[in-house]
mmCIF file of C-alpha atoms in Angstrom:
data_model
loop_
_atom_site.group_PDB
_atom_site.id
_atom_site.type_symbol
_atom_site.label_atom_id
_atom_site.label_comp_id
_atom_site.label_asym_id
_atom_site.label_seq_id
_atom_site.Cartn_x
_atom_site.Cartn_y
_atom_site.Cartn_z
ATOM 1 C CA UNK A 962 11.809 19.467 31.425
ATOM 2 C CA UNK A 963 9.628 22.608 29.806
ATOM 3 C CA UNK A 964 7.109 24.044 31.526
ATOM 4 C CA UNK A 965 4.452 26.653 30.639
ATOM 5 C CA UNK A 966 2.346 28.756 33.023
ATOM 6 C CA UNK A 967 -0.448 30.978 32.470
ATOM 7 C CA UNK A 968 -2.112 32.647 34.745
ATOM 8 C CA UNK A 969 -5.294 33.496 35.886
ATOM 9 C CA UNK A 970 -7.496 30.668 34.855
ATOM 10 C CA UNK A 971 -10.409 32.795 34.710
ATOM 11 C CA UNK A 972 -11.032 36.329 34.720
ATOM 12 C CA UNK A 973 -14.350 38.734 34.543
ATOM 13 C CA UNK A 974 -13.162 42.054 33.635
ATOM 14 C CA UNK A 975 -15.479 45.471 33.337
ATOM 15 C CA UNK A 976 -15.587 46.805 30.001
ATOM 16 C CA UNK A 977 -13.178 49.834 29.924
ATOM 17 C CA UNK A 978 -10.937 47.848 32.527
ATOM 18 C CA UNK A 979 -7.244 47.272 31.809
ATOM 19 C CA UNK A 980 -5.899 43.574 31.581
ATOM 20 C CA UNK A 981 -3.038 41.906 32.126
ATOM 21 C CA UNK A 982 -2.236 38.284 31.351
ATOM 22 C CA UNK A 983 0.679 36.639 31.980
ATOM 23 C CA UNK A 984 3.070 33.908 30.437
ATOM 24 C CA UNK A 985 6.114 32.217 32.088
ATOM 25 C CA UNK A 986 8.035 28.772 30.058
ATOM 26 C CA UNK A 987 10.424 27.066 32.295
ATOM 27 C CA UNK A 988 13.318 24.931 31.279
ATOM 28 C CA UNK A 989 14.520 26.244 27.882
ATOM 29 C CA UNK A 990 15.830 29.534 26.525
ATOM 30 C CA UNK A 991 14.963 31.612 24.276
ATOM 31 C CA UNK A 992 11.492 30.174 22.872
ATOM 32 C CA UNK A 993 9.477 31.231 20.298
ATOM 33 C CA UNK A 994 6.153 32.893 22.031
ATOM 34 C CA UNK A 995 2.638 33.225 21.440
ATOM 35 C CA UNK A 996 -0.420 34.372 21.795
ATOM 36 C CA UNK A 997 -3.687 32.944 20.358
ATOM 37 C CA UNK A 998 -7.605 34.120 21.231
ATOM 38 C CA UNK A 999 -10.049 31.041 20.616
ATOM 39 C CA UNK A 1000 -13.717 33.533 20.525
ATOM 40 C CA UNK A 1001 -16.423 31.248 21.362
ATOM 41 C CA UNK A 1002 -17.475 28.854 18.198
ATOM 42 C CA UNK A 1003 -14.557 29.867 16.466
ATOM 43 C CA UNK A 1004 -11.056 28.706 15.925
ATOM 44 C CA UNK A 1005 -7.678 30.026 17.212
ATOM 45 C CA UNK A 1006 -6.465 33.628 16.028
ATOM 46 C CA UNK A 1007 -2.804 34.239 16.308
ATOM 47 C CA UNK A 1008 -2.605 37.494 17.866
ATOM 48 C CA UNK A 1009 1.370 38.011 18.545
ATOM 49 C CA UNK A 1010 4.184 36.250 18.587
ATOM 50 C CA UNK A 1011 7.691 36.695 19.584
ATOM 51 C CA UNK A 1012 11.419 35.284 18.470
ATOM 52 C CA UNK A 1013 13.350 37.368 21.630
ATOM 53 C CA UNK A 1014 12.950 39.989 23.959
ATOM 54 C CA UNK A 1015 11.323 42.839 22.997
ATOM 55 C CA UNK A 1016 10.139 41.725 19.647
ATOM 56 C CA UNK A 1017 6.730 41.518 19.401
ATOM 57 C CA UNK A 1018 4.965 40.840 15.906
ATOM 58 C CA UNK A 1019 1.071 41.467 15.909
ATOM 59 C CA UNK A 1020 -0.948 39.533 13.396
ATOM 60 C CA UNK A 1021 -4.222 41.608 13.478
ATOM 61 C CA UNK A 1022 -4.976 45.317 14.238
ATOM 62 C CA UNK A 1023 -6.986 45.363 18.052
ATOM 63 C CA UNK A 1024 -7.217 46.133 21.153
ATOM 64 C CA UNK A 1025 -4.444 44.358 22.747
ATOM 65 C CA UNK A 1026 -1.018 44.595 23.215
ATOM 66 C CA UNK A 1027 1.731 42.202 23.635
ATOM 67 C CA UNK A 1028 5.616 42.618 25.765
ATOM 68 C CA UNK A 1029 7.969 40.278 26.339
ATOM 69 C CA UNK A 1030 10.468 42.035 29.038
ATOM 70 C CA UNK A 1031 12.013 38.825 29.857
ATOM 71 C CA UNK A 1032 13.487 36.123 27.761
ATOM 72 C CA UNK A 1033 10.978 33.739 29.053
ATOM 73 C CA UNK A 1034 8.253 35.936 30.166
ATOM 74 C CA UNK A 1035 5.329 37.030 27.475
ATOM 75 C CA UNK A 1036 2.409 39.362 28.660
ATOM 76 C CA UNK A 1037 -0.766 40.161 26.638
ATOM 77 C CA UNK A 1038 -2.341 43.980 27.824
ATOM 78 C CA UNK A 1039 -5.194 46.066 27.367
ATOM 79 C CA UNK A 1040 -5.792 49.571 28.312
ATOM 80 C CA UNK A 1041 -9.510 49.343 27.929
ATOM 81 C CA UNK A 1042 -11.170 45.906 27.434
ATOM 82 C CA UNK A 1043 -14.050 46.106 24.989
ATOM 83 C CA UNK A 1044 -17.366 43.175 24.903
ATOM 84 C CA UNK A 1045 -15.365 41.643 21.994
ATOM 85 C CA UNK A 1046 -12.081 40.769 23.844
ATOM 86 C CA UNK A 1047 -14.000 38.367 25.505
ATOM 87 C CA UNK A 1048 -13.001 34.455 24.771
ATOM 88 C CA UNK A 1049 -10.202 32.157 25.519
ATOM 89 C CA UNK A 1050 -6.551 33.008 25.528
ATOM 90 C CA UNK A 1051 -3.735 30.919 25.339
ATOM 91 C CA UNK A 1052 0.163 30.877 25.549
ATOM 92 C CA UNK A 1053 2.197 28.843 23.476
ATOM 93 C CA UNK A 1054 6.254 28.166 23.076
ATOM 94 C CA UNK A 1055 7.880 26.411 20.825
ATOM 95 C CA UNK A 1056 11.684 25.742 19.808
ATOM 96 C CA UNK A 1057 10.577 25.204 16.348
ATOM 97 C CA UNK A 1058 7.162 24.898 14.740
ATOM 98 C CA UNK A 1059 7.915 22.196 12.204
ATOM 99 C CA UNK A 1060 8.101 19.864 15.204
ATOM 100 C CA UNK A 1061 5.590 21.578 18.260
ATOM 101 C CA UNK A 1062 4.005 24.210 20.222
ATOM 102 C CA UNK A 1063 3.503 23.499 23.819
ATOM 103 C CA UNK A 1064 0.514 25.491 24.995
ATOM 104 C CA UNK A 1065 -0.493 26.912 28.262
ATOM 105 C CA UNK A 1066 -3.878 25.844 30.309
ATOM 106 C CA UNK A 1067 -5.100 29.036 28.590
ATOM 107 C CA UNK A 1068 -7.559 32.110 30.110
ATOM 108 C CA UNK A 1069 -11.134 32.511 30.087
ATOM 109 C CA UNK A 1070 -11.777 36.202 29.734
ATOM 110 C CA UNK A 1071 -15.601 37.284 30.080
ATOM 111 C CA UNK A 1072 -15.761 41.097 29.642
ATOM 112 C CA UNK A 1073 -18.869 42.435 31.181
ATOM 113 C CA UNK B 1451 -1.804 33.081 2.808
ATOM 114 C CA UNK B 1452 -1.678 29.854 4.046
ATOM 115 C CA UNK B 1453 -4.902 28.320 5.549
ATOM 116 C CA UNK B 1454 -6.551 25.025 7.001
ATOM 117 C CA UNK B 1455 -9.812 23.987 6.375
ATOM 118 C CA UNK B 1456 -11.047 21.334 8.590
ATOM 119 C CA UNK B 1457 -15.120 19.577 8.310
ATOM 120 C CA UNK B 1458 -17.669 21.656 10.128
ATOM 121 C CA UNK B 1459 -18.896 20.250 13.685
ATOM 122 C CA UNK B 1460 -20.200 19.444 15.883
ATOM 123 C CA UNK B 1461 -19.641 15.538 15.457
ATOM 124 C CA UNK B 1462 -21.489 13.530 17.505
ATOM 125 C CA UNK B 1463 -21.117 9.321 17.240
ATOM 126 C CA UNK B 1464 -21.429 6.181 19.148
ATOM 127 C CA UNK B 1465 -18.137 4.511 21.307
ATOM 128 C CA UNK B 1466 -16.866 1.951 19.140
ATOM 129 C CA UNK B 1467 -17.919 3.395 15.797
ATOM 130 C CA UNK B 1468 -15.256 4.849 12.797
ATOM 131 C CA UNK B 1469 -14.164 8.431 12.924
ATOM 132 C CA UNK B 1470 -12.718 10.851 10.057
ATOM 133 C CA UNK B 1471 -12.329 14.390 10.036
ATOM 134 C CA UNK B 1472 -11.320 15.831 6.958
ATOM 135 C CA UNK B 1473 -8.846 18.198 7.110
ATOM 136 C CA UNK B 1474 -7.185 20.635 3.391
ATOM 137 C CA UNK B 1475 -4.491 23.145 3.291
ATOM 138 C CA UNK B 1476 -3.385 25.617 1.384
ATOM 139 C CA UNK B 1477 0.167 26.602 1.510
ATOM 140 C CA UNK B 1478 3.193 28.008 -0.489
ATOM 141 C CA UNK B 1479 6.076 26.056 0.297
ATOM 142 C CA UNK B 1480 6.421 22.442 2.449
ATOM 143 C CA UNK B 1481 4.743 22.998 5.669
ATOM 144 C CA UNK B 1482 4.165 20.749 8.602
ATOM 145 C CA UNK B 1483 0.883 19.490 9.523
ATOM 146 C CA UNK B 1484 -0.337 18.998 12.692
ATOM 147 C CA UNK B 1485 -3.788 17.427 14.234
ATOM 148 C CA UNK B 1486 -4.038 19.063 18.102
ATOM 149 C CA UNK B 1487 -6.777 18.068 20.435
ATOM 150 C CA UNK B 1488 -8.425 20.232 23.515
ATOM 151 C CA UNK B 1489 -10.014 18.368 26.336
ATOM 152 C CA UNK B 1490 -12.525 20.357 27.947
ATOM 153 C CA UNK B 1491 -10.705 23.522 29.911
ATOM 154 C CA UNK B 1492 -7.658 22.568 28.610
ATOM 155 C CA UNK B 1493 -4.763 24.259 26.456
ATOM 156 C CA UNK B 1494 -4.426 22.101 23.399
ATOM 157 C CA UNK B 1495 -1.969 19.066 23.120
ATOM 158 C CA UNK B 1496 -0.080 17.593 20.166
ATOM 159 C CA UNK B 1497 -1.964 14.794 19.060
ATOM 160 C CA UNK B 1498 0.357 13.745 15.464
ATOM 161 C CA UNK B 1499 2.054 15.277 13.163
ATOM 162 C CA UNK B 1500 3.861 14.553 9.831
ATOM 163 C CA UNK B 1501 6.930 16.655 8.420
ATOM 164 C CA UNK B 1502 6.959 15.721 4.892
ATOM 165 C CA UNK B 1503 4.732 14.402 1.919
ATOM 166 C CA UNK B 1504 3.291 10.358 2.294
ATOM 167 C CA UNK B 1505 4.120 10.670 6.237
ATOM 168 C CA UNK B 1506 1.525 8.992 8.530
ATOM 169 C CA UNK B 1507 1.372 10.413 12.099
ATOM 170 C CA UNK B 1508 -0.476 8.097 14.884
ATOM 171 C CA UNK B 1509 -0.696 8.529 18.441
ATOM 172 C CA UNK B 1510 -3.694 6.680 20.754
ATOM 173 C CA UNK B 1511 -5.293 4.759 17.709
ATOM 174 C CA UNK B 1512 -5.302 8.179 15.803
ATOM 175 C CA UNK B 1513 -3.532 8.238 12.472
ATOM 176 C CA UNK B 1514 -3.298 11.113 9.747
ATOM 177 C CA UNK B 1515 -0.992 10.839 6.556
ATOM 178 C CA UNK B 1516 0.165 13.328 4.263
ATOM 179 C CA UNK B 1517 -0.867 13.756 1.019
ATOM 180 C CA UNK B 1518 0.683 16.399 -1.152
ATOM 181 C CA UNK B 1519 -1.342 15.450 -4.238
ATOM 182 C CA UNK B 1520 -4.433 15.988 -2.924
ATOM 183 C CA UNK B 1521 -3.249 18.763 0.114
ATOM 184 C CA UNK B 1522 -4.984 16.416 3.023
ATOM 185 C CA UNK B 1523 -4.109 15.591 6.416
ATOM 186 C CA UNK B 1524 -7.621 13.772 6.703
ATOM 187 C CA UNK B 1525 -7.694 12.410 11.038
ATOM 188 C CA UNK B 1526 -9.135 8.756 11.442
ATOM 189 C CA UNK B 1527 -9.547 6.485 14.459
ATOM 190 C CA UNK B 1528 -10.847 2.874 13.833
ATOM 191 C CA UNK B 1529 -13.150 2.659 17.419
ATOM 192 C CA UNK B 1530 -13.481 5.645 19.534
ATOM 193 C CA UNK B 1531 -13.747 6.530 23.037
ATOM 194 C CA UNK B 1532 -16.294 8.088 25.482
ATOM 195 C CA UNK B 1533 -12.541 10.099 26.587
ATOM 196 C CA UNK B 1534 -12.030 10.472 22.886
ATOM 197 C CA UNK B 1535 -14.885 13.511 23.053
ATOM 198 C CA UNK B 1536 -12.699 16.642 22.736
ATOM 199 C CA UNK B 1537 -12.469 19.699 20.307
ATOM 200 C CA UNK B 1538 -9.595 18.178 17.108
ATOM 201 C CA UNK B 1539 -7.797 20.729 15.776
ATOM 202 C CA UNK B 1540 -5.779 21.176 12.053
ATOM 203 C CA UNK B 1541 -2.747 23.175 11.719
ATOM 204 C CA UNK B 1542 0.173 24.156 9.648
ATOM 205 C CA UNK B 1543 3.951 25.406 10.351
ATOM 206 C CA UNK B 1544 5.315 27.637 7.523
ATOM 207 C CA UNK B 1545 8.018 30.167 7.853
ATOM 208 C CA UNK B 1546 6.823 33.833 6.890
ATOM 209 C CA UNK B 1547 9.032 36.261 7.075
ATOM 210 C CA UNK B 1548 11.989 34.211 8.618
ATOM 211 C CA UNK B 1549 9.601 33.460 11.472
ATOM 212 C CA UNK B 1550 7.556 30.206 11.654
ATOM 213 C CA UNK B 1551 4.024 30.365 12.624
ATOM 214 C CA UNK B 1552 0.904 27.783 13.461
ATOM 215 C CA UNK B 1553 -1.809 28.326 11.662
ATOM 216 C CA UNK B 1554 -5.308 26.431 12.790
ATOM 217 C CA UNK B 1555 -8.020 24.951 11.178
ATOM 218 C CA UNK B 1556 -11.657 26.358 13.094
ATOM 219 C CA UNK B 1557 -11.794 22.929 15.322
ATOM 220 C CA UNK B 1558 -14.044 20.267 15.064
ATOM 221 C CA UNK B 1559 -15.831 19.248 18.192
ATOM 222 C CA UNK B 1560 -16.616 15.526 18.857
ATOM 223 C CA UNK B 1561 -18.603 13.964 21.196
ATOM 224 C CA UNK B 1562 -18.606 10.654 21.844
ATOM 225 C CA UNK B 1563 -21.727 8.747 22.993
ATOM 226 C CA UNK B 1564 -21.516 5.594 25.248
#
């Protein structure tokens, strides 16, 4: 069966600090990947998503960037967090979206 | 572009009693609509889903249908839970580009008083 894994579960990062967060899927090949941001009181913001390795779509202009250097491996980056990266990330795969996305336990980034 | 707009929270109501949240889209084409639910500290997980106009997805007393005419996907459980309390979340699948995204209502968080 699929698997997703996200890790950390929680991270408090120094503003100006880089990040690194990464996504693994088990069990299935080449899956659609992504990355959403929840901020708090807010909904989910797609930030990037990917249909194979090493292409990366961003959906907003920001701070972050997104790799996938594996087929099943997605990683979100920043050189320099700011305040406003701060909020809940999570990973998602899916074979095809008219059917589902299986998301990870998701990230809770506090900048500081 | 396509959006979902889902009923402003928080909800708060008694175990036992009847529970809608409205949820509209706006799309282009035929999406798929999806109601997702996030227990606290959680990822989200599929909760229904319908692929086509007059479907009803139901999964653990939830149900949704969808109706074209009036661009809906309204979620309703007849008696909830204390476990039902959880942030409900509306969403669309549309291709764009050749690539298919998810895009999400804001959430509605419900609480569930015993």
């Amino acid at each position: 069966s699929q698997t997703i894994h996200q890790w950390p579960a929680t991270l408090v990062q120094p503003v100006g600090s880089p990040l690194s967060l990464e996504c693994t899927v088990e069990g299935t090949s080449n899956p659609n990947l992504y990355w959403y941001r929840q901020a708090a009181g807010r909904g989910l913001q797609l930030l990037f998503y990917s249909v194979g390795i090493g292409q990366i779509s961003s959906e907003v202009p920001q701070n972050l960037s997104a790799s996938r250097p594996q087929d099943r491996q997605f990683i979100l980056s920043s050189k320099k967090l700011l305040l406003s990266d701060s909020g809940f990330y999570l990973c998602a795969w899916s074979p095809d979206l008219r059917t589902e996305a299986f998301f990870g336990q998701g990230t809770r980034l506090t900048v500081v | 572009g396509d959006s979902v707009t889902q009923m402003e929270g928080p909800v708060t109501l008694s175990e036992e009693a009847f529970l809608t949240i409205n949820c509209t889209y706006t799309a282009t084409g035929y999406p798929s609509l999806f109601w997702y639910v996030q227990y606290p500290g959680e990822g989200l997980q599929l909760l229904l889903k319908a692929t086509k106009a007059d479907d009803k997805g139901s999964n653990k007393g939830f149900e949704a249908t969808y109706r074209k005419e009036t661009t809906s996907f309204h979620l309703e459980k007849g008696s909830v839970q204390v476990s039902d309390s959880a942030v409900y979340f509306c969403a669309l699948s549309a291709s764009y580009g050749g690539a298919q995204k998810l895009v999400f209502g804001q959430g509605t968080r419900l609480t569930i008083n015993p």
